[in-house]
Amino acid sequence: MKSLEEAERRWQLKEQEAERRRQLQQQEAERRRQLQQQEAERRHKEALQAAKGEQQAAERRHSEAERRHWEEQRAAERRRQLQQQAADRLWARTLAALNGGQTARTTMQPGGDDG
């Protein structure tokens, strides 16, 4: 009888050891799953931050390009105005020279005495 009790005790010890190993394996699997989830969350957060940074950089580049565009437009308009003023002055001098020294203002006035 003693040998039967001894065999049953050994069998129970083996079952307990097997159960302990299963629990340890489950705990290790859960720990690995949690680590993988944390790593995935970290990578996702980094990707979001990178995307946000890229978006902000793109917005800055766009704003800078827009600012340069409007500066170039203003500069072009200013050049056009200066060229127009220079052309107007040249035209006025040409008219004055053609009219024998009279000012362009008197030659351009309607009803002036130029004939």
Short mmCIF file of C-alpha atoms in Angstrom, two decimals:
data_model
loop_
_atom_site.label_atom_id
_atom_site.label_comp_id
_atom_site.label_asym_id
_atom_site.label_seq_id
_atom_site.Cartn_x
_atom_site.Cartn_y
_atom_site.Cartn_z
CA MET A 1 0.00 0.00 0.00
CA LYS A 2 2.86 2.22 0.79
CA SER A 3 4.14 1.92 -2.71
CA LEU A 4 0.73 2.92 -4.12
CA GLU A 5 0.66 6.00 -1.86
CA GLU A 6 4.24 6.78 -2.87
CA ALA A 7 3.35 6.46 -6.56
CA GLU A 8 0.32 8.70 -6.13
CA ARG A 9 2.39 11.26 -4.25
CA ARG A 10 5.03 11.23 -7.02
CA TRP A 11 2.28 11.58 -9.64
CA GLN A 12 0.79 14.57 -7.75
CA LEU A 13 4.24 16.16 -7.48
CA LYS A 14 4.74 15.70 -11.22
CA GLU A 15 1.31 17.21 -11.89
CA GLN A 16 2.08 20.14 -9.59
CA GLU A 17 5.42 20.67 -11.33
CA ALA A 18 3.74 20.48 -14.74
CA GLU A 19 1.10 23.00 -13.61
CA ARG A 20 3.80 25.30 -12.22
CA ARG A 21 5.64 25.13 -15.58
CA ARG A 22 2.40 25.89 -17.48
CA GLN A 23 1.78 28.89 -15.26
CA LEU A 24 5.35 30.12 -15.73
CA GLN A 25 5.00 29.70 -19.49
CA GLN A 26 1.70 31.60 -19.47
CA GLN A 27 3.24 34.37 -17.37
CA GLU A 28 6.24 34.58 -19.71
CA ALA A 29 3.95 34.63 -22.76
CA GLU A 30 1.87 37.40 -21.18
CA ARG A 31 5.01 39.35 -20.29
CA ARG A 32 6.26 39.06 -23.89
CA ARG A 33 2.84 40.10 -25.22
CA GLN A 34 2.82 43.17 -22.98
CA LEU A 35 6.36 44.09 -24.03
CA GLN A 36 5.43 43.73 -27.69
CA GLN A 37 2.35 45.87 -27.15
CA GLN A 38 4.38 48.53 -25.35
CA GLU A 39 6.95 48.51 -28.15
CA ALA A 40 4.21 48.81 -30.78
CA GLU A 41 2.67 51.72 -28.86
CA ARG A 42 6.08 53.39 -28.56
CA ARG A 43 6.72 53.02 -32.30
CA HIS A 44 3.25 54.33 -33.08
CA LYS A 45 3.79 57.35 -30.84
CA GLU A 46 7.18 58.01 -32.48
CA ALA A 47 5.60 57.74 -35.92
CA LEU A 48 2.90 60.22 -34.91
CA GLN A 49 5.53 62.63 -33.60
CA ALA A 50 7.57 62.26 -36.77
CA ALA A 51 4.49 62.86 -38.92
CA LYS A 52 3.60 65.91 -36.86
CA GLY A 53 7.14 67.24 -37.24
CA GLU A 54 7.06 66.63 -40.98
CA GLN A 55 3.71 68.39 -41.25
CA GLN A 56 4.99 71.39 -39.30
CA ALA A 57 8.11 71.53 -41.48
CA ALA A 58 5.95 71.38 -44.61
CA GLU A 59 3.75 74.17 -43.25
CA ARG A 60 6.84 76.28 -42.52
CA ARG A 61 8.21 75.66 -46.02
CA HIS A 62 4.83 76.56 -47.51
CA SER A 63 4.59 79.75 -45.45
CA GLU A 64 8.14 80.71 -46.41
CA ALA A 65 7.45 80.04 -50.10
CA GLU A 66 4.26 82.08 -49.89
CA ARG A 67 6.10 84.95 -48.16
CA ARG A 68 8.84 84.88 -50.84
CA HIS A 69 6.20 84.85 -53.57
CA TRP A 70 4.51 87.96 -52.19
CA GLU A 71 7.86 89.69 -51.67
CA GLU A 72 8.76 88.94 -55.28
CA GLN A 73 5.36 90.24 -56.39
CA ARG A 74 5.86 93.48 -54.44
CA ALA A 75 9.40 93.87 -55.81
CA ALA A 76 8.18 93.26 -59.38
CA GLU A 77 5.39 95.82 -58.92
CA ARG A 78 7.88 98.33 -57.51
CA ARG A 79 10.21 97.74 -60.48
CA ARG A 80 7.29 98.20 -62.86
CA GLN A 81 6.34 101.47 -61.14
CA LEU A 82 9.93 102.73 -61.29
CA GLN A 83 10.18 101.79 -64.97
CA GLN A 84 6.88 103.54 -65.65
CA GLN A 85 8.07 106.65 -63.81
CA ALA A 86 11.34 106.63 -65.77
CA ALA A 87 9.43 106.23 -69.03
CA ASP A 88 7.08 109.07 -68.04
CA ARG A 89 10.04 111.35 -67.25
CA LEU A 90 11.70 110.47 -70.56
CA TRP A 91 8.47 111.15 -72.41
CA ALA A 92 8.08 114.50 -70.63
CA ARG A 93 11.67 115.50 -71.54
CA THR A 94 11.13 114.39 -75.12
CA LEU A 95 7.95 116.45 -75.41
CA ALA A 96 9.67 119.43 -73.83
CA ALA A 97 12.56 119.15 -76.29
CA LEU A 98 10.17 118.84 -79.25
CA ASN A 99 8.26 121.89 -78.10
CA GLY A 100 11.31 124.09 -77.93
CA GLY A 101 11.83 124.01 -74.24
CA GLN A 102 8.22 124.31 -73.17
CA THR A 103 7.32 122.07 -70.34
CA ALA A 104 5.50 118.89 -71.05
CA ARG A 105 2.75 120.06 -68.73
CA THR A 106 1.76 122.95 -71.01
CA THR A 107 1.94 120.81 -74.12
CA MET A 108 -0.24 118.16 -72.59
CA GLN A 109 -2.90 120.55 -71.32
CA PRO A 110 -6.02 120.63 -73.44
CA GLY A 111 -6.50 123.95 -75.24
CA GLY A 112 -2.88 124.94 -74.78
CA ASP A 113 -1.25 127.42 -77.13
CA ASP A 114 1.06 125.12 -79.02
CA GLY A 115 0.15 125.82 -82.59
#
